[in-house]
CSV table of C-alpha atoms in Angstrom, one decimal:
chain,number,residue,atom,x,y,z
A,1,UNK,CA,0.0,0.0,0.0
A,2,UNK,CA,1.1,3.5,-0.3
A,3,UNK,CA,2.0,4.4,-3.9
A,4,UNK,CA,2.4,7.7,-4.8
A,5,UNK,CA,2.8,8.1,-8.8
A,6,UNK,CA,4.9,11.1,-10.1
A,7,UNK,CA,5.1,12.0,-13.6
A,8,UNK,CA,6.8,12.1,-16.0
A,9,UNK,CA,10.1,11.0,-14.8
A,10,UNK,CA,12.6,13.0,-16.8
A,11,UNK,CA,12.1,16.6,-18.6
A,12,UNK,CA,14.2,18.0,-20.8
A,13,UNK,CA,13.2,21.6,-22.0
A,14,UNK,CA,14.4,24.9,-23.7
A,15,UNK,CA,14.9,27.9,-21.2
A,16,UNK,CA,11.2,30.0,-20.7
A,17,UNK,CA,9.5,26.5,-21.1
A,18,UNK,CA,6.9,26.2,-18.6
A,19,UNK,CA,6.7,22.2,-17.0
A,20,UNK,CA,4.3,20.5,-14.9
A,21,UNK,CA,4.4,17.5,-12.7
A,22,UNK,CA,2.1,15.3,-11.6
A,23,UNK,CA,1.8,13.6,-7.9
A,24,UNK,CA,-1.0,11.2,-7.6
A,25,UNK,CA,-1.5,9.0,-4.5
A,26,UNK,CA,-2.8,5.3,-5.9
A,27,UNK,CA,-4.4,3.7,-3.1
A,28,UNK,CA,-5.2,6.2,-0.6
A,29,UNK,CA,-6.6,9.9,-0.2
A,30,UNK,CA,-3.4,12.0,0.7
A,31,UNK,CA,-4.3,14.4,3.4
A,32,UNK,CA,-1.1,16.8,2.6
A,33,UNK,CA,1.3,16.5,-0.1
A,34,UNK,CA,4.7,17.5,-0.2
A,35,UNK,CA,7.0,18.8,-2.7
A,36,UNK,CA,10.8,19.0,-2.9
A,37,UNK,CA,13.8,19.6,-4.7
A,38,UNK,CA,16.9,17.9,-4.8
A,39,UNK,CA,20.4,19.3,-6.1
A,40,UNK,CA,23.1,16.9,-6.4
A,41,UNK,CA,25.1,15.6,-3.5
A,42,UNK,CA,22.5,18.1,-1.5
A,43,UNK,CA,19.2,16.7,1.2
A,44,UNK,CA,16.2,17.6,0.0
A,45,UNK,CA,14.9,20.9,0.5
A,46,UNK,CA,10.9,21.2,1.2
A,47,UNK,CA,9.3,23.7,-1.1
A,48,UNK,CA,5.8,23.6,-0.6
A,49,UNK,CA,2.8,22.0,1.6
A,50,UNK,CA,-0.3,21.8,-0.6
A,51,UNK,CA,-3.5,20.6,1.1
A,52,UNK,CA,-6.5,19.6,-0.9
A,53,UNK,CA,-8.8,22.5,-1.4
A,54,UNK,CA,-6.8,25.2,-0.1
A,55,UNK,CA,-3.3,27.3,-1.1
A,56,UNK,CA,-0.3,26.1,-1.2
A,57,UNK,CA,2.3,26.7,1.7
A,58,UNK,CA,5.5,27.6,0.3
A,59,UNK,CA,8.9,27.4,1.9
A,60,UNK,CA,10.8,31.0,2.9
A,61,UNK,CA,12.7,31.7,0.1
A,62,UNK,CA,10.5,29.9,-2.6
A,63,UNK,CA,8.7,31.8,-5.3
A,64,UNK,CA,5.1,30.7,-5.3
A,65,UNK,CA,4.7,32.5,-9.1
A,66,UNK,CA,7.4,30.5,-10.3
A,67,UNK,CA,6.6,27.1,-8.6
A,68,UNK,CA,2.8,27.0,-9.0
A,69,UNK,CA,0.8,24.2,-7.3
A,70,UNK,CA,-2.7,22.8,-7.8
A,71,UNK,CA,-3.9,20.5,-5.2
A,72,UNK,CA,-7.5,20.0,-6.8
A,73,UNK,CA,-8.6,16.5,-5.4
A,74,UNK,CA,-7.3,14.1,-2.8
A,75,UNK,CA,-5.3,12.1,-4.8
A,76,UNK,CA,-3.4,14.8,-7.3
A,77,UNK,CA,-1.2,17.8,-6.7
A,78,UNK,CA,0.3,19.3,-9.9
A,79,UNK,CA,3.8,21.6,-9.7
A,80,UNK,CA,4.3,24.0,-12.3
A,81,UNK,CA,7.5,25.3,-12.8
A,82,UNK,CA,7.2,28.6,-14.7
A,83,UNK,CA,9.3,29.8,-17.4
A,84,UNK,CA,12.2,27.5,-16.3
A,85,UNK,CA,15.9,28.3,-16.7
A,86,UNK,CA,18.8,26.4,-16.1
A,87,UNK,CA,18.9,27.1,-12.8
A,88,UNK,CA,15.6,25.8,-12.2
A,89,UNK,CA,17.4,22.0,-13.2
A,90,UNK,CA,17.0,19.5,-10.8
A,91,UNK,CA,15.3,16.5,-9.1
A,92,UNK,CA,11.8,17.4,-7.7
A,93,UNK,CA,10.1,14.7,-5.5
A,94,UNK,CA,6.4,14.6,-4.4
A,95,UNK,CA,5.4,12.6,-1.2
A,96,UNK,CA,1.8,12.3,0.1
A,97,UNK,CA,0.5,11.4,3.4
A,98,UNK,CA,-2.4,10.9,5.5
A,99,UNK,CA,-2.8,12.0,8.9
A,100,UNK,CA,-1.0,10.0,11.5
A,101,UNK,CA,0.9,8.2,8.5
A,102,UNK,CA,4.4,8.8,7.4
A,103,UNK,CA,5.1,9.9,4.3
A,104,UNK,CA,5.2,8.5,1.0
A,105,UNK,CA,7.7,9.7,-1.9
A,106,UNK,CA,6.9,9.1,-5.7
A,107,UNK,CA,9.7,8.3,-8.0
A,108,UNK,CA,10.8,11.9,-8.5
A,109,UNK,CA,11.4,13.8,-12.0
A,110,UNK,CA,14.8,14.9,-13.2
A,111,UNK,CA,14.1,18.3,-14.9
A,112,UNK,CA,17.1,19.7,-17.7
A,113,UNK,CA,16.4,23.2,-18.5
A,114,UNK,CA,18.6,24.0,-22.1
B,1,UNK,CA,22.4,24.1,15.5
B,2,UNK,CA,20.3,22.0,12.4
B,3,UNK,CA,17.3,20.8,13.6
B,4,UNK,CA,18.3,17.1,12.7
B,5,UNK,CA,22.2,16.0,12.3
B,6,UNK,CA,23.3,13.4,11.0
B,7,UNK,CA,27.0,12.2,10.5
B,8,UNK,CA,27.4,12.5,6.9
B,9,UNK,CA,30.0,9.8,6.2
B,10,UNK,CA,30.6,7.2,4.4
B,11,UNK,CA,30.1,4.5,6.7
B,12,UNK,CA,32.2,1.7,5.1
B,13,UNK,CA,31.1,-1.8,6.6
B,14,UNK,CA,32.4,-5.2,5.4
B,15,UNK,CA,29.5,-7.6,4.1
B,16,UNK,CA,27.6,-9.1,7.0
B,17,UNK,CA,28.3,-6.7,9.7
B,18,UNK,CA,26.0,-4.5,11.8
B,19,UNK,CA,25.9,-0.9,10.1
B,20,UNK,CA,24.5,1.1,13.1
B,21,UNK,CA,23.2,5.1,11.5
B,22,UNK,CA,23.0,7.7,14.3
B,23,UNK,CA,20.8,11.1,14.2
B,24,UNK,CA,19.8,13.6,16.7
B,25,UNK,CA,17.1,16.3,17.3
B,26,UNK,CA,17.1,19.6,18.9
B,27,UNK,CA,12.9,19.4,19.3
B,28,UNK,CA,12.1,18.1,22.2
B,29,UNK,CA,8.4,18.2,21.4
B,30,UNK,CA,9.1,16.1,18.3
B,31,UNK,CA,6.9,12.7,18.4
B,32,UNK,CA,7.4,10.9,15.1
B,33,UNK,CA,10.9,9.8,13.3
B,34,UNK,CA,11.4,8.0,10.4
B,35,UNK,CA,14.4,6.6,8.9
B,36,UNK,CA,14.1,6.8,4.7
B,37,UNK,CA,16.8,5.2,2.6
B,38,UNK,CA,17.7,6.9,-0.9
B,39,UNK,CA,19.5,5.1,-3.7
B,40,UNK,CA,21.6,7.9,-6.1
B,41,UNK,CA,19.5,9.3,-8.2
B,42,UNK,CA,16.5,8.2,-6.4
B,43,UNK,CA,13.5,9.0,-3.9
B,44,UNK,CA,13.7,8.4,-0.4
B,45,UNK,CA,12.0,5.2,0.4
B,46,UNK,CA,10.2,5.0,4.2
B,47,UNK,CA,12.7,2.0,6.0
B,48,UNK,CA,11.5,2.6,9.9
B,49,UNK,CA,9.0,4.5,11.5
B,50,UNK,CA,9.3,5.1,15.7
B,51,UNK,CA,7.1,7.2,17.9
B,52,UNK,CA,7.9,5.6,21.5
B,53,UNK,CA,11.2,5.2,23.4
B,54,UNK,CA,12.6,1.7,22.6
B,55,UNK,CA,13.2,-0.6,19.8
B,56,UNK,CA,11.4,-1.4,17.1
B,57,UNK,CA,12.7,-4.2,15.0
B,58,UNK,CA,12.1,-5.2,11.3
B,59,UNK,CA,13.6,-8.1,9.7
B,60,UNK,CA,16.9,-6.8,9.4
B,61,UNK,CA,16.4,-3.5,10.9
B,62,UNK,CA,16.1,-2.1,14.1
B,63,UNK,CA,14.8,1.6,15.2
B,64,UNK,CA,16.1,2.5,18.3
B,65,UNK,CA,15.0,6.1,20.1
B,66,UNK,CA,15.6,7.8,23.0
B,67,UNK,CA,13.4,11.1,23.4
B,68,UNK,CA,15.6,11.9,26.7
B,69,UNK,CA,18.6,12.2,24.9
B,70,UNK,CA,17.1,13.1,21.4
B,71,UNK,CA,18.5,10.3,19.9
B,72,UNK,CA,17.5,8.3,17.0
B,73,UNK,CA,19.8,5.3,15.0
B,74,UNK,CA,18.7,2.8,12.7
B,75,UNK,CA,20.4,-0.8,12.8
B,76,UNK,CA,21.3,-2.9,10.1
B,77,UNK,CA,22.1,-6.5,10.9
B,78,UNK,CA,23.8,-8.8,8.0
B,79,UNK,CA,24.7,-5.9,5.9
B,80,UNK,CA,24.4,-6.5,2.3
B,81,UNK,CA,26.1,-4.9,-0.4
B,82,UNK,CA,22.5,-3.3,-1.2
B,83,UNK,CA,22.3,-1.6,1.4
B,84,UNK,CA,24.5,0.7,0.3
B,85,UNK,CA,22.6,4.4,0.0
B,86,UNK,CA,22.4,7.4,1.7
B,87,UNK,CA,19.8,6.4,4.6
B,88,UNK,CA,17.8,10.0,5.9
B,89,UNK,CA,16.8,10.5,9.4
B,90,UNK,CA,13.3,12.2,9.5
B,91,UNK,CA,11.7,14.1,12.8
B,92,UNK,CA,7.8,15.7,12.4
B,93,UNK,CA,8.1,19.5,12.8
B,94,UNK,CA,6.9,21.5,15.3
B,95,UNK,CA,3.4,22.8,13.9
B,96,UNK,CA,0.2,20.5,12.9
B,97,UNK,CA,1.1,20.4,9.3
B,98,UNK,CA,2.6,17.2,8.9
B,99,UNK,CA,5.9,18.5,7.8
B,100,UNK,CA,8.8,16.5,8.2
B,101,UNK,CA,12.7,17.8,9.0
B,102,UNK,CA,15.3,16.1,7.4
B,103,UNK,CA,18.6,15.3,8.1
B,104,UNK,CA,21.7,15.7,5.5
B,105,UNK,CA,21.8,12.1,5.1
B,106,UNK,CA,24.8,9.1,5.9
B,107,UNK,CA,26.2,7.7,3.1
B,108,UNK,CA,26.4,3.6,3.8
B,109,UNK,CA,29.2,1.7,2.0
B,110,UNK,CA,29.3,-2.1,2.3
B,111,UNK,CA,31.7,-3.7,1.4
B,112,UNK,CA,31.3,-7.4,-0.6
């Protein structure tokens, strides 16, 4: 039990391309997602809280026009990353949860911004 | 002072030894820990979940925690080559939201 779906996997994208990523929880009705980045060699950095329903939390430092997130339904939370640049490359990870449960990462997607 | 340390190693254990992962917390409110275990160029994947003082064993893992000293290590008996990752120590946050604190990570190396 527990899956949490991200998608797609890998992006690979011209600078001022906007992307967007799925996170869908398979077999239960996430409470709170989460969503993170990665740089390499790095922990990961929490961006954003997103409940279902209401606005997304973001992290200090995080710009919630350029990182736009939908959390329409209990199971989906879509991150938009607006008019990427190369900086914005790197490995974004979902996780999902539902109260009193730990949480649950999807696969993560590897974004290359040309 | 981070919020959750961890030693960052590499931990280098031959094959079949006990890898033993420390991490501690500076919240003494905290009430859930997790241990996740990432593979390079993967996600985190959930290993242990604690919430009382003790142990709590697994198969080959054991989560130990001790909320006096704001302790938390993860125990790996008959190491295995795949266990080699970068394992994550994890402690709830302060506020309702569900938020987890991570650590930087320990890198496990075991040796064959």
């Amino acid at each position: 039990g527990a899956v949490v779906s991200q998608h797609p996997s890998r992006v690979i994208c011209k600078s001022g391309t906007s992307v967007k990523i799925e996170c869908r929880s398979l077999d239960f009705q996430a409470t709170t997602m989460f969503w993170y980045r990665q740089f390499p060699k790095q922990s990961l950095m929490l961006m954003a809280t997103s409940n279902e329903g209401s606005k997304a939390t973001y992290e200090q430092g995080v710009e919630k026009d350029k990182f736009l997130i939908n959390h329409a339904s209990l199971t989906l939370s879509t991150l938009t990353v607006t008019s990427a640049h190369p900086e914005d490359s790197s490995f974004y990870i979902c996780s999902a949860t539902q109260t009193g449960q730990p949480q649950h990462f999807g696969d993560g997607t590897r974004l290359s911004i040309l | 002072q981070k919020e959750v340390e961890q030693n960052s190693g590499p931990l280098s254990v031959p094959e079949g030894a006990i890898a033993s992962l420390n991490c501690t917390y500076s919240d003494r409110v905290s009430q859930s820990f997790f241990w996740y275990r990432q593979y390079s160029g993967k996600s985190p994947e959930l290993i242990m979940s604690i919430y009382s003082n003790g142990d709590k064993e697994d198969g080959r893992f054991t989560a130990q925690l001790n909320k006096a000293s704001q302790y938390v290590s993860l125990l790996i008996r008959d190491s295995q080559p795949s266990d080699s990752a970068t394992y994550l120590c994890a402690v709830n946050g302060m506020d309702s939201s569900y938020k987890l604190i991570f650590g930087s990570g320990t890198r496990l190396l075991v040796r064959p």
